Short mmCIF file of C-alpha atoms and ligand atoms in Angstrom, two decimals:
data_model
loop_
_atom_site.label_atom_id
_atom_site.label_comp_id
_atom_site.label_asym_id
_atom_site.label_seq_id
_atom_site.Cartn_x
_atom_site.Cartn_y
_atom_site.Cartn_z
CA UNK A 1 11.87 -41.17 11.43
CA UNK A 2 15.41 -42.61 10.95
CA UNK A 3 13.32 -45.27 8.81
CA UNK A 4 14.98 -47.99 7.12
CA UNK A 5 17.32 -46.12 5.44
CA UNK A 6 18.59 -44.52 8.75
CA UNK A 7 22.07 -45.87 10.40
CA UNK A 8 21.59 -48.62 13.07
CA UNK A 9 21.63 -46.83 16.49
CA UNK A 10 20.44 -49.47 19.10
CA UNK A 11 24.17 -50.04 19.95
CA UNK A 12 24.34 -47.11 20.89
CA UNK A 13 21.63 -46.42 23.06
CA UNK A 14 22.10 -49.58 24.86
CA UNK A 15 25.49 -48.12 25.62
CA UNK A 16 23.80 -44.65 26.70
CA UNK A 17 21.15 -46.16 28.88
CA UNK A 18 23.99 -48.89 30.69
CA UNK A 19 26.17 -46.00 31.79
CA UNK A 20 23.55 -43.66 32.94
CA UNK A 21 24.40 -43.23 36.38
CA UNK A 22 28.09 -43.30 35.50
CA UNK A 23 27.71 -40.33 33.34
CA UNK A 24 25.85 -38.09 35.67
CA UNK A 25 28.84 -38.55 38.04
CA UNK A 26 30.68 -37.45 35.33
CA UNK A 27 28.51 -34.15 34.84
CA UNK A 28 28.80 -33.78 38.49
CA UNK A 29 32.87 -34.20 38.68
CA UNK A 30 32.53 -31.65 36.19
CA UNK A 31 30.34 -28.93 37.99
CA UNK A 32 32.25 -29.42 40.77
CA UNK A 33 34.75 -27.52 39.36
CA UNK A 34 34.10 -23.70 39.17
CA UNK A 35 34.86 -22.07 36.06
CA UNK A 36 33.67 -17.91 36.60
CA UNK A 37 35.42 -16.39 33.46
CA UNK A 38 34.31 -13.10 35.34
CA UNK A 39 36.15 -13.46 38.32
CA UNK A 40 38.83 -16.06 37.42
CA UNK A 41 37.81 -18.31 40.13
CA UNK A 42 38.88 -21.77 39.59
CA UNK A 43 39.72 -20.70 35.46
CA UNK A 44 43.33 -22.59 35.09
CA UNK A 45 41.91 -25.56 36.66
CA UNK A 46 38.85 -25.66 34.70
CA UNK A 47 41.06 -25.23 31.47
CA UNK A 48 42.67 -28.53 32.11
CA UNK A 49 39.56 -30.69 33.68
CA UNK A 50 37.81 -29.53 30.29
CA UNK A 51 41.28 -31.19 28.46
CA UNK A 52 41.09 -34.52 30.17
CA UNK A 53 37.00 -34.76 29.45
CA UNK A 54 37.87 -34.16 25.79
CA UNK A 55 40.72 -36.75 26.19
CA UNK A 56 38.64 -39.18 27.75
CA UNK A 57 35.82 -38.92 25.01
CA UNK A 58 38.45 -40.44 22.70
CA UNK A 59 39.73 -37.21 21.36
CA UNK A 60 43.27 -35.64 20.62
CA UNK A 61 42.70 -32.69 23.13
CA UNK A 62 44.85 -29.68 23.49
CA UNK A 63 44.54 -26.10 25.47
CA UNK A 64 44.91 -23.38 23.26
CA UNK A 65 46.30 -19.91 24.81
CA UNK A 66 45.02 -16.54 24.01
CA UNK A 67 44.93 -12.73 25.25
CA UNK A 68 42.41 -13.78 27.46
CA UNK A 69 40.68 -17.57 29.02
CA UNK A 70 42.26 -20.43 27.26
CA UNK A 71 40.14 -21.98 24.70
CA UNK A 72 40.24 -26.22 24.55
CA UNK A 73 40.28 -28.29 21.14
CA UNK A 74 39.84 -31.27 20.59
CA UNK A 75 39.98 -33.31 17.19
CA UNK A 76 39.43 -37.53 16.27
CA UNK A 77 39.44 -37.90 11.89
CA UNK A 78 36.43 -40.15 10.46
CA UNK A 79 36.08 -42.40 7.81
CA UNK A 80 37.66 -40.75 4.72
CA UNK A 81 35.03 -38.76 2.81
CA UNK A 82 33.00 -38.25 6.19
CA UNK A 83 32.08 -34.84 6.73
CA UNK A 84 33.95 -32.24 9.29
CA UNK A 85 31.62 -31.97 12.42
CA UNK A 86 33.08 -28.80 14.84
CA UNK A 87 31.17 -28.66 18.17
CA UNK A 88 31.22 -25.82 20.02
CA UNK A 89 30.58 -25.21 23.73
CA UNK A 90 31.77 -22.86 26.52
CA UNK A 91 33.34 -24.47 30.04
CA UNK A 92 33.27 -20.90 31.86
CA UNK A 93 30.22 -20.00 33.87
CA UNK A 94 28.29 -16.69 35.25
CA UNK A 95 29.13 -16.17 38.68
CA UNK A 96 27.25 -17.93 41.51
CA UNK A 97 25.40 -14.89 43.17
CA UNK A 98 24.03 -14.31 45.31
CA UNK A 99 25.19 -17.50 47.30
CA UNK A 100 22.34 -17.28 49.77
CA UNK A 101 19.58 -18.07 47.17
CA UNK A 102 20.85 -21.53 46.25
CA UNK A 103 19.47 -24.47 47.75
CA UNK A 104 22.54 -26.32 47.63
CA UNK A 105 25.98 -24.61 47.10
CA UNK A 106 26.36 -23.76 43.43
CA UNK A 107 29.56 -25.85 43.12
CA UNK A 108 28.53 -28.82 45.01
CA UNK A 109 26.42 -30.67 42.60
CA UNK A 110 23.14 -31.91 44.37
CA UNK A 111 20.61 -34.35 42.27
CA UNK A 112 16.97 -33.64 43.38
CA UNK A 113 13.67 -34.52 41.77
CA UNK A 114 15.32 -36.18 38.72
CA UNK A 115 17.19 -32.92 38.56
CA UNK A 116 21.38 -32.31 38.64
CA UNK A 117 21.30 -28.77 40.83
CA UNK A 118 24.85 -26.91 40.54
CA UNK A 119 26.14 -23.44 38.45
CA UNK A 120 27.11 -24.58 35.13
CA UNK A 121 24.98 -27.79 35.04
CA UNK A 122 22.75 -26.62 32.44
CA UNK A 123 24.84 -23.33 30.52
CA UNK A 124 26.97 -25.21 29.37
CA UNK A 125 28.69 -28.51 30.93
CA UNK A 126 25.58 -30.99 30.90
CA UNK A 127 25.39 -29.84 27.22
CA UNK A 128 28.77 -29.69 25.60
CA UNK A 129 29.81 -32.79 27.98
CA UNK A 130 26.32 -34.70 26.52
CA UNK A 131 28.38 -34.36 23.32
CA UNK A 132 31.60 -35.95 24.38
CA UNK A 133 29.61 -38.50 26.10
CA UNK A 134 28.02 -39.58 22.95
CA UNK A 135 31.55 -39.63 20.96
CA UNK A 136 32.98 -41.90 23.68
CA UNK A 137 29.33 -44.06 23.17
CA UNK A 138 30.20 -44.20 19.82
CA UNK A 139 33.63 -45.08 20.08
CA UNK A 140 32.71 -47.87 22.72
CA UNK A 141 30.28 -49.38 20.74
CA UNK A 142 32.12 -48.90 16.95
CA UNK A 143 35.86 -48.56 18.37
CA UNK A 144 35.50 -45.12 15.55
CA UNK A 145 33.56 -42.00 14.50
CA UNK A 146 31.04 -41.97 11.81
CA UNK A 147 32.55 -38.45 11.06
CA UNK A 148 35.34 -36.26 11.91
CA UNK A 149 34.74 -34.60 14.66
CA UNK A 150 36.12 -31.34 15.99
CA UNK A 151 35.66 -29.34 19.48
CA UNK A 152 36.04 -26.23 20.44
CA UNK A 153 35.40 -25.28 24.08
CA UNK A 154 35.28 -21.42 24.52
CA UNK A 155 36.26 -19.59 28.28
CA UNK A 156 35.07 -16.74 27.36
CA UNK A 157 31.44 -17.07 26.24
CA UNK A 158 29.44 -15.74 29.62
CA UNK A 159 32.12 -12.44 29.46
CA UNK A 160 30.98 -12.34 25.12
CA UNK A 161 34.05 -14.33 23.92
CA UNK A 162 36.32 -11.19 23.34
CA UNK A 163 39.18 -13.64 21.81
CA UNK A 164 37.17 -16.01 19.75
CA UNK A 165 36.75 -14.33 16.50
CA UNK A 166 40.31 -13.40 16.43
CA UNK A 167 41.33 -17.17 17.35
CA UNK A 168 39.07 -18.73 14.28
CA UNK A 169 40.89 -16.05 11.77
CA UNK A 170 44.43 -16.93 13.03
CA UNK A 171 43.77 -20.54 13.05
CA UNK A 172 41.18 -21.26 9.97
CA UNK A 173 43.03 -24.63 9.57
CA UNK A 174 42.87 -26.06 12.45
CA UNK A 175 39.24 -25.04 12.39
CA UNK A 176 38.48 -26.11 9.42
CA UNK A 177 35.40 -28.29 9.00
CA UNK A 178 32.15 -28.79 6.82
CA UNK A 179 29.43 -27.89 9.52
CA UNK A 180 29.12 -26.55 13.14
CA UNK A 181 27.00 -28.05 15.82
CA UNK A 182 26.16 -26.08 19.17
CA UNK A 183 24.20 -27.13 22.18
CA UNK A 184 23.08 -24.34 24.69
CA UNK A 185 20.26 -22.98 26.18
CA UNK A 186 16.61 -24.84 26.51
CA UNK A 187 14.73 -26.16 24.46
CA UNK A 188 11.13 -24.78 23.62
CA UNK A 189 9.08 -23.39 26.38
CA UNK A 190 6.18 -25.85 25.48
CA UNK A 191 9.07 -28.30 25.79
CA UNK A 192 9.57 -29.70 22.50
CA UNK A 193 12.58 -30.12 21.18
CA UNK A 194 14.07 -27.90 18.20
CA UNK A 195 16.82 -26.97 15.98
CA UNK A 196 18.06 -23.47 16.11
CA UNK A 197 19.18 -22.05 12.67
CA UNK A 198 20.10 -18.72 14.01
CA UNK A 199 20.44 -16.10 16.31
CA UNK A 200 20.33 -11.95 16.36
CA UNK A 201 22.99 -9.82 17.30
CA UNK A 202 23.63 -6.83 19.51
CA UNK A 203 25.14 -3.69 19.82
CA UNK A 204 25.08 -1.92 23.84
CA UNK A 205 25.88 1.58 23.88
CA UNK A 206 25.68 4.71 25.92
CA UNK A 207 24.08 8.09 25.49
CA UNK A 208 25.38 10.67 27.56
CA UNK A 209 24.62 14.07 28.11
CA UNK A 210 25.67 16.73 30.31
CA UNK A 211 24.42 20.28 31.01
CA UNK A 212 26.03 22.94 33.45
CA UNK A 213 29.26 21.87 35.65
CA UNK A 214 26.95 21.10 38.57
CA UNK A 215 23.60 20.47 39.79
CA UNK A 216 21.64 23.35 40.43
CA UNK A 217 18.10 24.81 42.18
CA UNK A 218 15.63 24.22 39.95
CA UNK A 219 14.14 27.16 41.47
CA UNK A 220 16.88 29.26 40.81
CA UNK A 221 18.25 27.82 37.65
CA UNK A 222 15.31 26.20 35.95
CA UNK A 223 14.16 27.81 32.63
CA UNK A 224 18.32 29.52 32.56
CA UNK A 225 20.05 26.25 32.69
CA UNK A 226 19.52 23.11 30.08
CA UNK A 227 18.51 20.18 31.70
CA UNK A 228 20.28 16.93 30.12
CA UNK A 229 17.50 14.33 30.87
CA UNK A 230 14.98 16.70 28.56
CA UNK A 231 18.35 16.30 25.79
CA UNK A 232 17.76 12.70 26.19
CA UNK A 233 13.99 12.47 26.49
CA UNK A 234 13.59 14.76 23.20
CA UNK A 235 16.78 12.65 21.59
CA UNK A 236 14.90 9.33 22.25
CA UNK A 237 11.76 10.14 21.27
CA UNK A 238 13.20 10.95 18.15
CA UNK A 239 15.01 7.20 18.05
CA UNK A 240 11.23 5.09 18.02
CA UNK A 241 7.81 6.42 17.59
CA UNK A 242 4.72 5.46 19.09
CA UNK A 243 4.30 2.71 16.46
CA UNK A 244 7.48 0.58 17.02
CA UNK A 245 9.40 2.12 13.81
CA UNK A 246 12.58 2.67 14.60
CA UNK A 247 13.24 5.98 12.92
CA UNK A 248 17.05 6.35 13.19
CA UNK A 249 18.13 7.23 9.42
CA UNK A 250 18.83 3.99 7.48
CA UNK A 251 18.20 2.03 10.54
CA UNK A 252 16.39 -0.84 8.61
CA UNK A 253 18.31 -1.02 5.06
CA UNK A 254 19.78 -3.97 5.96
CA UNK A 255 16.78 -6.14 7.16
CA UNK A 256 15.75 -8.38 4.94
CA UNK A 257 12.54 -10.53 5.29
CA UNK A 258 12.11 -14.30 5.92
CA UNK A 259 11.85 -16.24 3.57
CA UNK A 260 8.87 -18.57 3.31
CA UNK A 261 10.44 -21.76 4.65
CA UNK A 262 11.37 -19.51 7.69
CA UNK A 263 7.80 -18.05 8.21
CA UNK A 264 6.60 -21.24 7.75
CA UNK A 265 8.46 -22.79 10.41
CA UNK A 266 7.66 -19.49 12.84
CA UNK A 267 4.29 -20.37 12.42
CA UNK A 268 4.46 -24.15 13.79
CA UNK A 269 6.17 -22.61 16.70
CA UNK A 270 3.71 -23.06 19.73
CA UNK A 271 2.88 -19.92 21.51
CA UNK A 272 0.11 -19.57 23.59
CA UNK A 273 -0.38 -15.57 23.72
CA UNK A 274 -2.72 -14.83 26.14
CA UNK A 275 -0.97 -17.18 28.73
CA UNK A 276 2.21 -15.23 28.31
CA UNK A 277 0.35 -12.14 28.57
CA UNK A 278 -1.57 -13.49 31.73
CA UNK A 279 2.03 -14.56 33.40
CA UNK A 280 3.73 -11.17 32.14
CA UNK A 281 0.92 -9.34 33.49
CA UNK A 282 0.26 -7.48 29.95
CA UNK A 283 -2.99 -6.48 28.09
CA UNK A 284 -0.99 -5.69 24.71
CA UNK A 285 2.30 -7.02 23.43
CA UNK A 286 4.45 -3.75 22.30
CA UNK A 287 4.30 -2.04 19.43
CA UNK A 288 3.57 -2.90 16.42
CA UNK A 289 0.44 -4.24 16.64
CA UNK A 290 0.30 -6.86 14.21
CA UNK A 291 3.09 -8.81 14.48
CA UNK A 292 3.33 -12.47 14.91
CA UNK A 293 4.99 -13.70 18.47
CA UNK A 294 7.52 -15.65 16.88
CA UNK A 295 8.51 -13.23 13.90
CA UNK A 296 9.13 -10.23 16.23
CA UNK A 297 11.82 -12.24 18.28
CA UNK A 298 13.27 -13.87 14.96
CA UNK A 299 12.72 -11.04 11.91
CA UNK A 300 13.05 -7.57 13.44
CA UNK A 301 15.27 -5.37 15.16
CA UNK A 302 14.93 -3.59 18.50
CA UNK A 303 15.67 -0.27 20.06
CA UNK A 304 15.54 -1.17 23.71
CA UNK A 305 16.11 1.48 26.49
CA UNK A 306 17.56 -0.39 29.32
CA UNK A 307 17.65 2.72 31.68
CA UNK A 308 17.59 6.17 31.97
CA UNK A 309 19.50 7.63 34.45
CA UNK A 310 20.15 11.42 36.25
CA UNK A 311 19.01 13.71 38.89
CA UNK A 312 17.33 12.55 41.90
CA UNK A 313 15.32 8.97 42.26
CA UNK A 314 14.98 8.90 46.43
CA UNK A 315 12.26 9.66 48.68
CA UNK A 316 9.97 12.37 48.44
CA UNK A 317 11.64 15.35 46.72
CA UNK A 318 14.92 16.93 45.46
CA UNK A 319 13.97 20.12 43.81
CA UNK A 320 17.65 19.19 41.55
CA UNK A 321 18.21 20.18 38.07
CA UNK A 322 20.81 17.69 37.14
CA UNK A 323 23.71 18.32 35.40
CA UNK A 324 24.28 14.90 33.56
CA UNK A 325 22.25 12.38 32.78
CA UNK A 326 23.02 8.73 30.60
CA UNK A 327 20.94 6.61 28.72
CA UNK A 328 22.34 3.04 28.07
CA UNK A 329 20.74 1.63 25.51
CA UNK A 330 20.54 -2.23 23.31
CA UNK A 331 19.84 -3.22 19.52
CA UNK A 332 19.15 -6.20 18.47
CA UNK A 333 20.47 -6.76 15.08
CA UNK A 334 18.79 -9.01 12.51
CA UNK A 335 20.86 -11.39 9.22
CA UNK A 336 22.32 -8.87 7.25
CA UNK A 337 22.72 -5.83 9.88
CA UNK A 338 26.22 -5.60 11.21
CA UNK A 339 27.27 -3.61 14.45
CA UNK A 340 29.59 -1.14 12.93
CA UNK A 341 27.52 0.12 10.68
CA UNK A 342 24.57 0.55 13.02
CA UNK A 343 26.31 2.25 15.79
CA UNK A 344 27.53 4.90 12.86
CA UNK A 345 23.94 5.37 11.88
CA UNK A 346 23.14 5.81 15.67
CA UNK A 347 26.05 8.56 15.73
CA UNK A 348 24.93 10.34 12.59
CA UNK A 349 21.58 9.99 13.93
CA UNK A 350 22.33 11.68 17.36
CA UNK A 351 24.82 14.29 15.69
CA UNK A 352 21.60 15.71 13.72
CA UNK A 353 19.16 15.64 16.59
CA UNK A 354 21.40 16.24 19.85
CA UNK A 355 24.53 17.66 18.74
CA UNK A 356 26.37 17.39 22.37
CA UNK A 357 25.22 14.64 23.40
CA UNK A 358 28.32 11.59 23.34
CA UNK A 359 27.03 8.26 21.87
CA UNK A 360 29.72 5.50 23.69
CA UNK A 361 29.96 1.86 22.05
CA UNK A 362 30.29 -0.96 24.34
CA UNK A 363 29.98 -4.83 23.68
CA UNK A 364 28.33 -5.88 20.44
CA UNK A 365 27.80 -9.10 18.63
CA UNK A 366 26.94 -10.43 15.17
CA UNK A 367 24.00 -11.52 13.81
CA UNK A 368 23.98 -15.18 12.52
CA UNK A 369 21.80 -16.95 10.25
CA UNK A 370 22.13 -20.32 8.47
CA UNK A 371 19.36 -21.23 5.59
CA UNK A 372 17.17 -23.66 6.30
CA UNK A 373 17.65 -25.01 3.32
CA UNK A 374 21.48 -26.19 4.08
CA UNK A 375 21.84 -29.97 3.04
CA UNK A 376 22.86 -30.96 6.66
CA UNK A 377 19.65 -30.34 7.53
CA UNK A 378 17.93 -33.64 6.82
CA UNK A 379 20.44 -35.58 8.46
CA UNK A 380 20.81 -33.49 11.38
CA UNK A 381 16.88 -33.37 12.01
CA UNK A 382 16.44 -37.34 11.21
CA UNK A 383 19.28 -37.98 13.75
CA UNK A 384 17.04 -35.44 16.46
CA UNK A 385 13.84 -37.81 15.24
CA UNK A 386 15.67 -41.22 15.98
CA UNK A 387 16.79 -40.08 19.27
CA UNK A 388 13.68 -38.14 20.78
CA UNK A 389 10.59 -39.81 18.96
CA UNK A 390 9.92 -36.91 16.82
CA UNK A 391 10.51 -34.38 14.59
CA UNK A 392 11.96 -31.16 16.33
CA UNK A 393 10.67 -27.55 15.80
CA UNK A 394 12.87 -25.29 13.65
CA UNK A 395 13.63 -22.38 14.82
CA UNK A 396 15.03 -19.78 12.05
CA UNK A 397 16.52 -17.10 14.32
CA UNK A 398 16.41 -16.95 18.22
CA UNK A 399 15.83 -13.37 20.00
CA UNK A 400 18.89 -13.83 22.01
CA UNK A 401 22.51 -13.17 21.34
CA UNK A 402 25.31 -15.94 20.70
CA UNK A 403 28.84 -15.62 19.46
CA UNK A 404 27.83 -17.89 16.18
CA UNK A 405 28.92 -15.08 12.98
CA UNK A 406 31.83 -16.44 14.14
CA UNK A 407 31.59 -19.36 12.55
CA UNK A 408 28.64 -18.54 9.59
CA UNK A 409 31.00 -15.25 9.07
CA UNK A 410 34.33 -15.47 9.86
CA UNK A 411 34.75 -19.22 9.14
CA UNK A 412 31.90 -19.30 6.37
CA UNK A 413 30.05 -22.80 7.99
CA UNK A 414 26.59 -23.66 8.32
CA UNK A 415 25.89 -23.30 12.45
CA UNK A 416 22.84 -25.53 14.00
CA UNK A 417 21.92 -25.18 17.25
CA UNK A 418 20.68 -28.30 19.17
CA UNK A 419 19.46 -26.90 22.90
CA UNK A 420 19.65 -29.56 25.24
CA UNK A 421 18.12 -27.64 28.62
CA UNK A 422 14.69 -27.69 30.36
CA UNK A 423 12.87 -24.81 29.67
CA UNK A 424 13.20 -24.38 33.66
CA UNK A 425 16.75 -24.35 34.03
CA UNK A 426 17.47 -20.76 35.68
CA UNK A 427 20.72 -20.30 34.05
CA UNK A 428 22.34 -17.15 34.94
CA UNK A 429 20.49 -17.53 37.98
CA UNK A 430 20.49 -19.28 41.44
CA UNK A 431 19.54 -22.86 41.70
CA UNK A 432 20.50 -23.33 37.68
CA UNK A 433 19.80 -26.67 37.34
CA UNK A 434 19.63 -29.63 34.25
CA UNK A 435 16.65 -32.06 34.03
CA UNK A 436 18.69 -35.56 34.18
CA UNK A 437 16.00 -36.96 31.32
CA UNK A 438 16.92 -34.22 28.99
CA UNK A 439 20.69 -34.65 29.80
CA UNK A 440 20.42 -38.17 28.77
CA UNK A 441 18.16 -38.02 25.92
CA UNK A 442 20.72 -35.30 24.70
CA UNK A 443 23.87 -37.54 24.95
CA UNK A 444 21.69 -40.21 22.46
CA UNK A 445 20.63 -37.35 20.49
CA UNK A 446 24.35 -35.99 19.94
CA UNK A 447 25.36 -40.11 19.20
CA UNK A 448 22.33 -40.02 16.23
CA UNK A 449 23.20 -36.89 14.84
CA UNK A 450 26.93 -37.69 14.14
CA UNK A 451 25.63 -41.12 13.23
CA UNK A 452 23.05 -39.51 10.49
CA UNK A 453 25.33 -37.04 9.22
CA UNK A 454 28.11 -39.68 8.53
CA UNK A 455 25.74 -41.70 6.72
CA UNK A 456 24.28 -39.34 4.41
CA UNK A 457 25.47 -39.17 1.21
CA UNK A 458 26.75 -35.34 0.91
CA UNK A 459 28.94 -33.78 -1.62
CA UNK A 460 31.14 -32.41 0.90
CA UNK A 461 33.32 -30.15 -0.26
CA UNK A 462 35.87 -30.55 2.28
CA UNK A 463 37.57 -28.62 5.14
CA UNK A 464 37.93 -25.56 2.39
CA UNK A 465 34.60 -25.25 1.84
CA UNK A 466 33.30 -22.23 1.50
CA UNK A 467 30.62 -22.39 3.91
CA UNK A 468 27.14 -20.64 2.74
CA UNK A 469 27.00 -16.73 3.85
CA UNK A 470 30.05 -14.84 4.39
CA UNK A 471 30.67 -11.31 5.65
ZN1 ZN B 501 25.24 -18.37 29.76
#
């Protein structure tokens, strides 16, 4: 795929493949380090190991304060007229829990069945550090970039990067680059490799309701007092119907469809439906009926009830009627929806229908969505090709959540997403662990990317560049 015309990479590689067991003792030096942005454990520490990685890789590294986890930059210029490469990646992790489930401690990196074991191995250090490893390749092969490259190394990403946004409008400049590249996450669940294009937002929130001062006998109370869990049932029911439309007043003015490069590409994605159903246990996916696999994690928003809470849930019987009960709730937010404006069509929504009932925001993040069409595209998929024998799937918009508007909103740049984990990799979970294969193939696969990207012929604009889609 990187054909003639593609940059020579079997320097490289060579390079890549000599120092294999080198750099998986680097990716376990580096899990060995906790990093829970949660708890704190082992944070300052982590903040200065992830300093000296980007300072090894060849890069001007610095730690960069804010309100909350320090962030760590790094920066190395290219060839003049090369484009601006920014590569994001986070250095906290989830907490380990619970211990007891793990194999091997979660901070004392164990490699078994071709497999590093260890929290962090996979979401994110295998993967951001799989990029520096593949600047220092470059460097040791080339003694320079073939672009300039930028990183940005978040603490704050597992606790929804509460300071990033703010950090990227204070310090555009120093941001300032032609493209974003981000690796997180796995790659297909068939296990091909793709290239992620986007991602949908959310918006958590709380409905709360409350009826007399106490709980009462619901022999002696019921049909006198209100009973807030029917408030919520009847306010809910008026949220979704039975057909999957989400009926909230002006709910869906902002979705826009795919366009046909997008659908196209949903429709190469492999999915083999009645397998997931078999493993999920399902007859029927939810409602709509319809609805492609692919499209209804990429295209469409959700209403999702996460729980519903009040009363009594114990053994046998409490003849209670409660007196509050809560709803917490999640939407999924699509391109052009934004999380302000939803949760004020949720409140109008819930002021009509259930007047006393309190609607409380929590987290919420951007949708992000970069066209398909973007000219880095080519390069950045040939530069996949000439590291991992063939063409990745494209992947429009994933169903999860990642702080990317960032960067397609605040700082107006093109975002790609290269995932780098097995599909396997129980992050989040115990036993999280990174297939070594992918790990390496990953580092060559960073190394061709840059490579492709400084060789194609762009008209970048430069670090002002506009980007594609603000706001
Ligand atoms: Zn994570």
């Amino acid at each position: 795929m990187s054909g003639p015309a593609g940059p020579r990479l079997d320097d490289v590689f060579a390079h890549v493949d000599a120092n294999r067991a080198s750099f998986v003792e680097r990716l376990a030096g580096w899990v060995r380090v906790p990093s829970v942005s949660a708890t704190g454990q082992g944070m300052p520490e982590a903040a200065g190991h992830a300093r000296d990685l980007v300072a090894a890789a060849g890069l001007e590294a610095t730690v960069a304060e804010t309100a909350g986890w320090p962030l760590v930059l790094g920066h190395r210029p290219g060839p003049p007229g090369s484009p601006t490469v920014l590569i994001y990646g986070h250095y906290d992790v989830q907490p380990p829990d619970p211990l007891d489930a793990w194999t091997s401690p979660p901070f004392e990196p164990e490699v078994r069945d071709g497999r590093l074991y260890g929290r962090g191995g996979a979401d994110n250090k295998g993967q951001h550090l799989a990029q520096l490893l593949a600047i220092e390749s470059l460097l040791a092969t080339r003694g320079e970039l073939p672009c300039t490259v930028k990183v940005l190394l978040d603490g704050e990403e597992e606790i929804g990067s509460p300071h990033l946004a703010g950090f990227a409008r204070r310090e555009r400049e120093r941001l300032a680059a032609d493209l974003v590249v981000w690796s997180d996450g796995p790659v297909d669940p068939a296990g091909g490799w793709r290239l992620v294009f986007g991602v949908r937002g959310i918006a958590s929130f709380e409905l709360r309701a409350r009826g007399a001062n106490r709980s009462l006998h619901s022999g002696n109370w019921g049909g006198v007092v209100p009973n807030p869990l029917w408030t919520l049932v009847h306010l809910l029911a008026t949220m979704r119907d039975r057909d999957g439309r989400i009926t909230v007043e002006g709910f869906g003015d902002e979705v826009e469809p795919l366009g046909a490069a997008e659908r196209a590409a949903l429709e190469l994605l492999p999915v083999d439906l009645e397998a997931v159903k078999a493993d999920l246990g399902l007859e029927e996916l939810d409602a709509p009926a319809g609805r492609g696999f692919a499209e209804r994690l990429a295209a469409w928003p959700t209403l999702t009830i996460n729980g519903l809470h009040g009363g009594y849930g114990g053994q046998g019987t409490q003849t209670v009627l409660p007196s509050e009960a809560v709803a917490k709730c999640d939407v999924r937010l699509v391109h052009a929806q934004r999380a302000a404006d939803v949760y004020d069509k949720l409140e109008a929504h819930v002021r009509r229908h259930a007047p006393g009932v309190e609607l409380v925001r929590q987290g919420s993040m951007e949708p992000s969505r970069t066209p398909m069409g973007s000219a880095f595209t080519a390069p950045i998929r040939a530069g996949m090709a000439a590291a991992q024998g063939a063409d990745p799937l494209l992947v429009p918009v994933l169903g999860g959540s990642l702080p990317l508007h960032v960067f397609t909103g605040v700082l107006g740049l093109p975002t790609f997403g290269i995932p780098l984990g097995n599909p396997d990799q129980a992050n989040h979970a115990p036993n999280e662990n990174l297939d070594l294969e992918r790990f390496h193939t990953g580092i060559r696969t960073a190394a061709a990317v840059l490579a492709h990207l400084g060789a194609s012929k762009l008209p970048f604009m430069g670090p002002a560049s506009s980007g594609t889609m603000a706001g």
